[in-house]
mmCIF file of C-alpha atoms and ligand atoms in Angstrom:
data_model
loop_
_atom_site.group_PDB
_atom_site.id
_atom_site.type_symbol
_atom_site.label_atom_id
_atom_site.label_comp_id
_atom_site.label_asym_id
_atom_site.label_seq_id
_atom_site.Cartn_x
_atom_site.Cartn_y
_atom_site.Cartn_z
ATOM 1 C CA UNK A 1 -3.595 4.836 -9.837
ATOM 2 C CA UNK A 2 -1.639 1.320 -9.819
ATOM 3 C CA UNK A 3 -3.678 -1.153 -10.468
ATOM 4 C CA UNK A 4 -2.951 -3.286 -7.207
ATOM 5 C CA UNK A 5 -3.920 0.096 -5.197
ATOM 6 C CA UNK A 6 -7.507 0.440 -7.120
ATOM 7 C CA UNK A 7 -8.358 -3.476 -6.728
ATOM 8 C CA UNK A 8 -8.169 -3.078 -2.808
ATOM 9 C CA UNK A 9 -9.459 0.613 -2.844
ATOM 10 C CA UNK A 10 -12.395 0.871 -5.424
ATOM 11 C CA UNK A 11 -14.313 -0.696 -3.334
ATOM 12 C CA UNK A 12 -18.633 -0.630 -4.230
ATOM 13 C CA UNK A 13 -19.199 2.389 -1.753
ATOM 14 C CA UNK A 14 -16.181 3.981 -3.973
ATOM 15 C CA UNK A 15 -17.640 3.034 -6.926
ATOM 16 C CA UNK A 16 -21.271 3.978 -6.304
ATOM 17 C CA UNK A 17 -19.584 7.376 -5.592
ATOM 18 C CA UNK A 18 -17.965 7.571 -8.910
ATOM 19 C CA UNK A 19 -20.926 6.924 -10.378
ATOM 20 C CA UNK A 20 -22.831 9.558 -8.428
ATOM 21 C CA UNK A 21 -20.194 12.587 -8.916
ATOM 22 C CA UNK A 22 -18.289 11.374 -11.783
ATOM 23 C CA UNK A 23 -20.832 9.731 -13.853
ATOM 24 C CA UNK A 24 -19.099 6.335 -14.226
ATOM 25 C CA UNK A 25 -16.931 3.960 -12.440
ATOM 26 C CA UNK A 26 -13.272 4.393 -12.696
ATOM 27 C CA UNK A 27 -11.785 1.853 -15.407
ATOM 28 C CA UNK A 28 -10.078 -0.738 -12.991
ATOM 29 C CA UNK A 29 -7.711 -3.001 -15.282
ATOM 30 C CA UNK A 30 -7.852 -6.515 -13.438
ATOM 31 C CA UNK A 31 -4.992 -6.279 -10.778
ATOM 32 C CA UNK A 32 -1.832 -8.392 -11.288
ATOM 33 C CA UNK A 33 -1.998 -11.910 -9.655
ATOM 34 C CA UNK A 34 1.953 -10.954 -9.087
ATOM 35 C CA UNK A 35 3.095 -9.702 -5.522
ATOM 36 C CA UNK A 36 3.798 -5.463 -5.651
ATOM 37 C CA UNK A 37 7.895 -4.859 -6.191
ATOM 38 C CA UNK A 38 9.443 -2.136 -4.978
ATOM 39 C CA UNK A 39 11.382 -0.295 -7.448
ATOM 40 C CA UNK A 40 14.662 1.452 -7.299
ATOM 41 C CA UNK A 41 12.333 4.661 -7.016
ATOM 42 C CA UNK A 42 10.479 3.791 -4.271
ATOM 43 C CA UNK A 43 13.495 2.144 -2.727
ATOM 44 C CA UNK A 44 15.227 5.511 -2.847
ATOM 45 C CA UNK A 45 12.456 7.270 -1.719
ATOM 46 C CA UNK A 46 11.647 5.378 1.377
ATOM 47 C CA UNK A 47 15.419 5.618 2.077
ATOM 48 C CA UNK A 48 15.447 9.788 2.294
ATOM 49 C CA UNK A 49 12.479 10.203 4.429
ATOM 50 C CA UNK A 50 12.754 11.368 8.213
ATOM 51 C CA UNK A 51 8.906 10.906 8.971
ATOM 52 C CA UNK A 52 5.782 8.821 7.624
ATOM 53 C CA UNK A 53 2.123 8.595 8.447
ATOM 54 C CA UNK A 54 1.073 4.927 9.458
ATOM 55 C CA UNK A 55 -3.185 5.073 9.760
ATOM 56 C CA UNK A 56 -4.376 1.211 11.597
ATOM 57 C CA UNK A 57 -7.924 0.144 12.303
ATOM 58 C CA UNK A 58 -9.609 -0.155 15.277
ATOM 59 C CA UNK A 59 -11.772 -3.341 16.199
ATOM 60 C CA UNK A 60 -14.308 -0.732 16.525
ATOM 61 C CA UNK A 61 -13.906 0.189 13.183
ATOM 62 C CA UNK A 62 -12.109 3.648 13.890
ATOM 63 C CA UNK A 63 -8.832 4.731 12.106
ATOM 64 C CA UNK A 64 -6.565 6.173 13.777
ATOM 65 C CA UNK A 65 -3.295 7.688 11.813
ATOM 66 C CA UNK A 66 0.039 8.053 13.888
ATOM 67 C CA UNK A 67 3.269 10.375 12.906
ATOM 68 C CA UNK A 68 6.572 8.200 12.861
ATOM 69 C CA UNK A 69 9.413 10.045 12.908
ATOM 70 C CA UNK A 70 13.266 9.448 13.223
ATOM 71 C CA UNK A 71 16.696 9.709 11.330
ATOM 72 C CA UNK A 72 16.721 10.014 7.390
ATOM 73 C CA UNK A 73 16.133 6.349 6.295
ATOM 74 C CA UNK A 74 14.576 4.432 9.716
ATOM 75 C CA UNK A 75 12.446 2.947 7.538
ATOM 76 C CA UNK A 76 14.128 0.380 5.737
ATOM 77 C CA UNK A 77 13.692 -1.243 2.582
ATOM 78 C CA UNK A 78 14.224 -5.182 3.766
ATOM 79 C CA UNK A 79 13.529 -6.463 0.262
ATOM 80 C CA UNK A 80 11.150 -6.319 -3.109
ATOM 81 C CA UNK A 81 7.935 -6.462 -1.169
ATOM 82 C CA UNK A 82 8.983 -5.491 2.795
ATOM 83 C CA UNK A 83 9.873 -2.487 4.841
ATOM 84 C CA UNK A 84 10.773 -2.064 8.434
ATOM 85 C CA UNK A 85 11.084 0.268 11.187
ATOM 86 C CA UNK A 86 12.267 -0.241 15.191
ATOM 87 C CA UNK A 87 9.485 0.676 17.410
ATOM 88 C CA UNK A 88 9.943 2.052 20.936
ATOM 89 C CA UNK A 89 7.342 2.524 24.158
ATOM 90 C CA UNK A 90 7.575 6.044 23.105
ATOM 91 C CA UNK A 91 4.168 7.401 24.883
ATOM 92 C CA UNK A 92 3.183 4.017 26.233
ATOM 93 C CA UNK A 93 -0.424 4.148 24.863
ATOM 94 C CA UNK A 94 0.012 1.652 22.115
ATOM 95 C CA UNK A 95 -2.910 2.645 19.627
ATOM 96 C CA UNK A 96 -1.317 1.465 16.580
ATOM 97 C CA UNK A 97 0.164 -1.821 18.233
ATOM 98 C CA UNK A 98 -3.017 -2.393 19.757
ATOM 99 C CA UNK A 99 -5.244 -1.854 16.647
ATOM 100 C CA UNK A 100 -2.601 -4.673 14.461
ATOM 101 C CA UNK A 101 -3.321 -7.094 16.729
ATOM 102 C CA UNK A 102 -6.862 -6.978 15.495
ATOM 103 C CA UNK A 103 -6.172 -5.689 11.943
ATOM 104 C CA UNK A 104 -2.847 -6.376 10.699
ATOM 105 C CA UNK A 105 -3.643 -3.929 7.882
ATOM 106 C CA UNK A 106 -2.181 -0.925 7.796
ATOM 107 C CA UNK A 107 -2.001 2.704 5.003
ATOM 108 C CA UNK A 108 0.752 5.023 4.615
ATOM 109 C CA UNK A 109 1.778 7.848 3.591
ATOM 110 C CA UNK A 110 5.118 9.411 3.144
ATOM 111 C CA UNK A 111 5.470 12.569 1.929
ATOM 112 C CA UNK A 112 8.338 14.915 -0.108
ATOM 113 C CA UNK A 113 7.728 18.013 0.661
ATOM 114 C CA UNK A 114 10.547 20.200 -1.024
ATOM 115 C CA UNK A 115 9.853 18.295 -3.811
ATOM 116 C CA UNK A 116 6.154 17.925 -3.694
ATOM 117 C CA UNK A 117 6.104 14.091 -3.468
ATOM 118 C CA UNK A 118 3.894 11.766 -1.681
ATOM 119 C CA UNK A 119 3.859 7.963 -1.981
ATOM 120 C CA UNK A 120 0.934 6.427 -0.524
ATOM 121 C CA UNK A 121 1.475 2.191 0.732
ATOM 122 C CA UNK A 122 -0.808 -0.245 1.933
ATOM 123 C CA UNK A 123 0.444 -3.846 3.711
ATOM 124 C CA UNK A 124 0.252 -6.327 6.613
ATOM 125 C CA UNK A 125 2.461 -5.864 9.221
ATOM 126 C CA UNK A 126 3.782 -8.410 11.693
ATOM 127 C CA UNK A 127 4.888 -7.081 15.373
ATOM 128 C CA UNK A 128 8.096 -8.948 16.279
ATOM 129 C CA UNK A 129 9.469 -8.378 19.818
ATOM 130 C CA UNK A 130 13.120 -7.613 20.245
ATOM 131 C CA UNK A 131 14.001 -10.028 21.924
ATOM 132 C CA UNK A 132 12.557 -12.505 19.437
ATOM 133 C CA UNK A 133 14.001 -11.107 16.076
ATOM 134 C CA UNK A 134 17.140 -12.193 14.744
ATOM 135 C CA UNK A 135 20.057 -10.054 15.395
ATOM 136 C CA UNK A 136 20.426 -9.495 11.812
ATOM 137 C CA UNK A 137 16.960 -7.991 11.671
ATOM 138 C CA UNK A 138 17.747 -6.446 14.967
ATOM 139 C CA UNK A 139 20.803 -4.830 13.067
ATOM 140 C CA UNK A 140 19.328 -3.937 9.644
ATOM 141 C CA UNK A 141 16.661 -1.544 11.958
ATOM 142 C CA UNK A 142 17.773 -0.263 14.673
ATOM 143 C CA UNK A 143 18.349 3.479 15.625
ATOM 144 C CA UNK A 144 22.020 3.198 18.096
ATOM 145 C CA UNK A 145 21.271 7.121 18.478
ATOM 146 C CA UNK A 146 17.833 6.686 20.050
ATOM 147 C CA UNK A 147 17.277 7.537 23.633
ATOM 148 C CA UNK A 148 14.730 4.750 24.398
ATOM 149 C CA UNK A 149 15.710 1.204 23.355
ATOM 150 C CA UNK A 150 13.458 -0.405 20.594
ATOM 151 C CA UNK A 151 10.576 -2.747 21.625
ATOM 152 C CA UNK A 152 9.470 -4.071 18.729
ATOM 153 C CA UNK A 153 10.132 -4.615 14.984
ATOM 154 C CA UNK A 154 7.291 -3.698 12.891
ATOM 155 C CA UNK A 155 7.835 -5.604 9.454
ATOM 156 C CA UNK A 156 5.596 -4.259 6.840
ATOM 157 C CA UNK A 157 4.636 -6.621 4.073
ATOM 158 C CA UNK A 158 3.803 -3.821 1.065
ATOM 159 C CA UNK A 159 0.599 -4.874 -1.149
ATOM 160 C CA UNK A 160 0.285 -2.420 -3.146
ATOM 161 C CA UNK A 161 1.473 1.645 -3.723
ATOM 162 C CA UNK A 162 0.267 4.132 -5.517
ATOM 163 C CA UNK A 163 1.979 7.594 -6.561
ATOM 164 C CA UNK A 164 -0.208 10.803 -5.940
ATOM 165 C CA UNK A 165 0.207 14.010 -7.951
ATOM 166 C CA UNK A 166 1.980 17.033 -6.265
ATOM 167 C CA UNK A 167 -1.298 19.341 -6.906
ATOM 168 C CA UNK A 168 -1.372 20.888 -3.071
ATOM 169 C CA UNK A 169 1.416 20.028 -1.655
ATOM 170 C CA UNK A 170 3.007 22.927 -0.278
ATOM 171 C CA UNK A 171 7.160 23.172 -0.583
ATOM 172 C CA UNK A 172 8.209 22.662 3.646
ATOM 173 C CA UNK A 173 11.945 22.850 4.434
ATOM 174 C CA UNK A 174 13.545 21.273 7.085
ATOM 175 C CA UNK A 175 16.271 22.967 8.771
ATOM 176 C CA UNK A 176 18.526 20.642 7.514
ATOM 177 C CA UNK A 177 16.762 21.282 3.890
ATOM 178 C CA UNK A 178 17.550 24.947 4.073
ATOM 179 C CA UNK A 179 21.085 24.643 5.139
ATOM 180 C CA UNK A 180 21.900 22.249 2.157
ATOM 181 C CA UNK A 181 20.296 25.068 0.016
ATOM 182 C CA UNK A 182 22.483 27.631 1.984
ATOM 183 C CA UNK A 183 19.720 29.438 3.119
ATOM 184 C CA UNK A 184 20.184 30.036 7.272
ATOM 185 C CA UNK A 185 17.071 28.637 9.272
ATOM 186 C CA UNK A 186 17.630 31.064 11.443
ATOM 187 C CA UNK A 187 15.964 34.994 10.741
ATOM 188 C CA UNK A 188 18.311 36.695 13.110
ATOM 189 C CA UNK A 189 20.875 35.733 11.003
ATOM 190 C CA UNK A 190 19.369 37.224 7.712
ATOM 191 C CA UNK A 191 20.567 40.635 6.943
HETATM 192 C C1 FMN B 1 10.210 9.233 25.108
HETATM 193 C C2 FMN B 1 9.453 9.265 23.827
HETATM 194 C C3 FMN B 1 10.085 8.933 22.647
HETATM 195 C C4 FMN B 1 9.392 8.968 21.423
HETATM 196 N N1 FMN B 1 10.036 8.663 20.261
HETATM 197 C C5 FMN B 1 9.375 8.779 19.089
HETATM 198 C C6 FMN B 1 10.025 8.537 17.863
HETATM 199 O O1 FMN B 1 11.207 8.223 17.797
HETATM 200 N N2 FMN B 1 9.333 8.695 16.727
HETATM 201 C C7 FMN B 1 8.020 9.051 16.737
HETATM 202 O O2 FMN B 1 7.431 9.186 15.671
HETATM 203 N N3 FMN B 1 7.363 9.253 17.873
HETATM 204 C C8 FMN B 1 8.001 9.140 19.045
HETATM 205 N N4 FMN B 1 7.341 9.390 20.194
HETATM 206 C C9 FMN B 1 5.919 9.750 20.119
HETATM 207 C C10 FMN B 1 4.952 8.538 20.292
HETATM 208 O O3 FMN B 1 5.138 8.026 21.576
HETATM 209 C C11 FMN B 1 5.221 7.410 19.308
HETATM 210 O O4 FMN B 1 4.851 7.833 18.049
HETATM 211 C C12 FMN B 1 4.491 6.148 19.723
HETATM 212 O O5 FMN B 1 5.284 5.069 19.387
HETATM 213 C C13 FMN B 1 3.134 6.037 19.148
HETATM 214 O O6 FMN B 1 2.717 4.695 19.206
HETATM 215 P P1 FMN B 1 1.245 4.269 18.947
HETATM 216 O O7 FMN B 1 0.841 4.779 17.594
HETATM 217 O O8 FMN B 1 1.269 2.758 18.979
HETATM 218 O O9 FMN B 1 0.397 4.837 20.052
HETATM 219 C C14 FMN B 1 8.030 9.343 21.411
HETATM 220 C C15 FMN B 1 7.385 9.646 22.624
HETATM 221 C C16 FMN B 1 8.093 9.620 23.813
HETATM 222 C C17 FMN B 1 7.365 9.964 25.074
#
C-alpha cells in the first residue's frame, strides 16, 4: 500500500483490527509531506477506462457508492494531482452531489477487468457549475456525444492512490473488448 493511502486509511479502528487478526499493526512508513503525482501509469490508466466507482459520505454518516459511466477516457487527467469528469442531471436524485456539499471527500475505484487491474483513489472534489467554469475546462471535459447536456464539472483533487493486487478479479469483456480480440459478442454468430 502507498504510503499516502495507509496515513489516511490505517486509521486506530484499522489498526486495533490488525492487531486483533493479524497480530500487529501494519508498518506505516511516515507519509510524504509532498502532494500525490500522478504517473504516466496512472495517467494512462485513467485515460482507457469507460466506467468508475465514486463512494461519498453522507452527513449522516452513510456511504453511498455510485457507477459513472461514459466514453473511454471521460475522466480526464487535468494535471499531476487532478482529474475531471462532466456531470449531467442524469436521474435527478443527486446523492453524490448532495453528500459533497457536506463532505467534499470522496473514494474510487476503477477497475481493469481484462486485465485484472484496479486502482483505488481518494481526493476532494469541488462541484463547479457549467455555466461558471471556464470554457477551457468546459472543453477539456465535456462529452459532445451525450444526450443530456452537462451540469456540472466535478474536479477531483487526488490525495493519495493505491494499486490493489488482481487476486479475484474476474477477466469481463466488453463487447468492444471481444471484437478487438476477434472474438464475435454475439453466440448466434459462433459456429
Ligand atoms: C437520462 C439519463 C442519463 C444518464 N447518464 C449517465 C451517464 O452518462 N453515466 C452514468 O454513469 N450514469 C448516468 N445515468 C445514471 C445516473 O442518473 C447518474 O449516475 C447520476 O448522475 C447519479 O448521480 P448521483 O450519484 O449524484 O445520484 C443517467 C441517468 C439518466 C436518467
Amino acid at each position: 500500500m502507498s504510503r499516502h493511502f495507509a496515513a489516511i486509511t490505517y486509521t486506530e479502528s484499522v489498526k486495533a483490527a490488525q492487531r486483533q487478526y493479524n497480530g500487529r499493526e501494519l508498518q506505516l512508513a511516515a507519509a510524504p509531506d509532498a502532494k500525490v503525482e500522478l504517473s504516466a501509469r496512472e495517467t494512462e490508466y485513467i485515460a482507457a477506462r469507460d466506467s468508475f466507482y465514486l463512494a461519498t459520505v453522507s452527513e449522516t454518516g452513510w456511504p453511498h457508492v455510485q457507477h459513472r459511466g461514459g466514453p473511454r477516457g471521460f475522466l480526464k487527467v487535468l494535471g499531476p494531482d487532478t482529474l475531471g469528469f462532466a456531470d449531467c442531471n442524469g436521474n435527478r436524485q443527486y446523492l453524490s452531489i448532495g453528500n459533497l456539499r457536506h463532505d467534499n471527500r470522496v473514494a474510487m475505484i476503477l477497475m481493469d477487468y481484462p486485465n485484472r487491474r484496479r486502482l483505488k483513489l481518494l481526493g476532494h472534489v469541488r462541484v463547479i457549475d457549467v455555466a461558471e467554469a471556464s470554457p477551457e475546462l468546459v472543453a477539456k471535459v465535456m462529452q459532445p456525444s451525450k444526450e443530456l447536456p452537462a451540469e456540472r464539472i466535478l474536479l477531483i483533487t487526488v490525495v493519495a492512490f493505491d494499486w490493489n493486487c488482481s487476486q479475484y478479479i474476474t477477466p469481463r469483456y466488453t463487447e468492444s473488448e471481444l471484437q478487438s480480440r476477434g472474438i464475435s459478442p454475439n453466440p448466434t454468430n459462433v459456429p
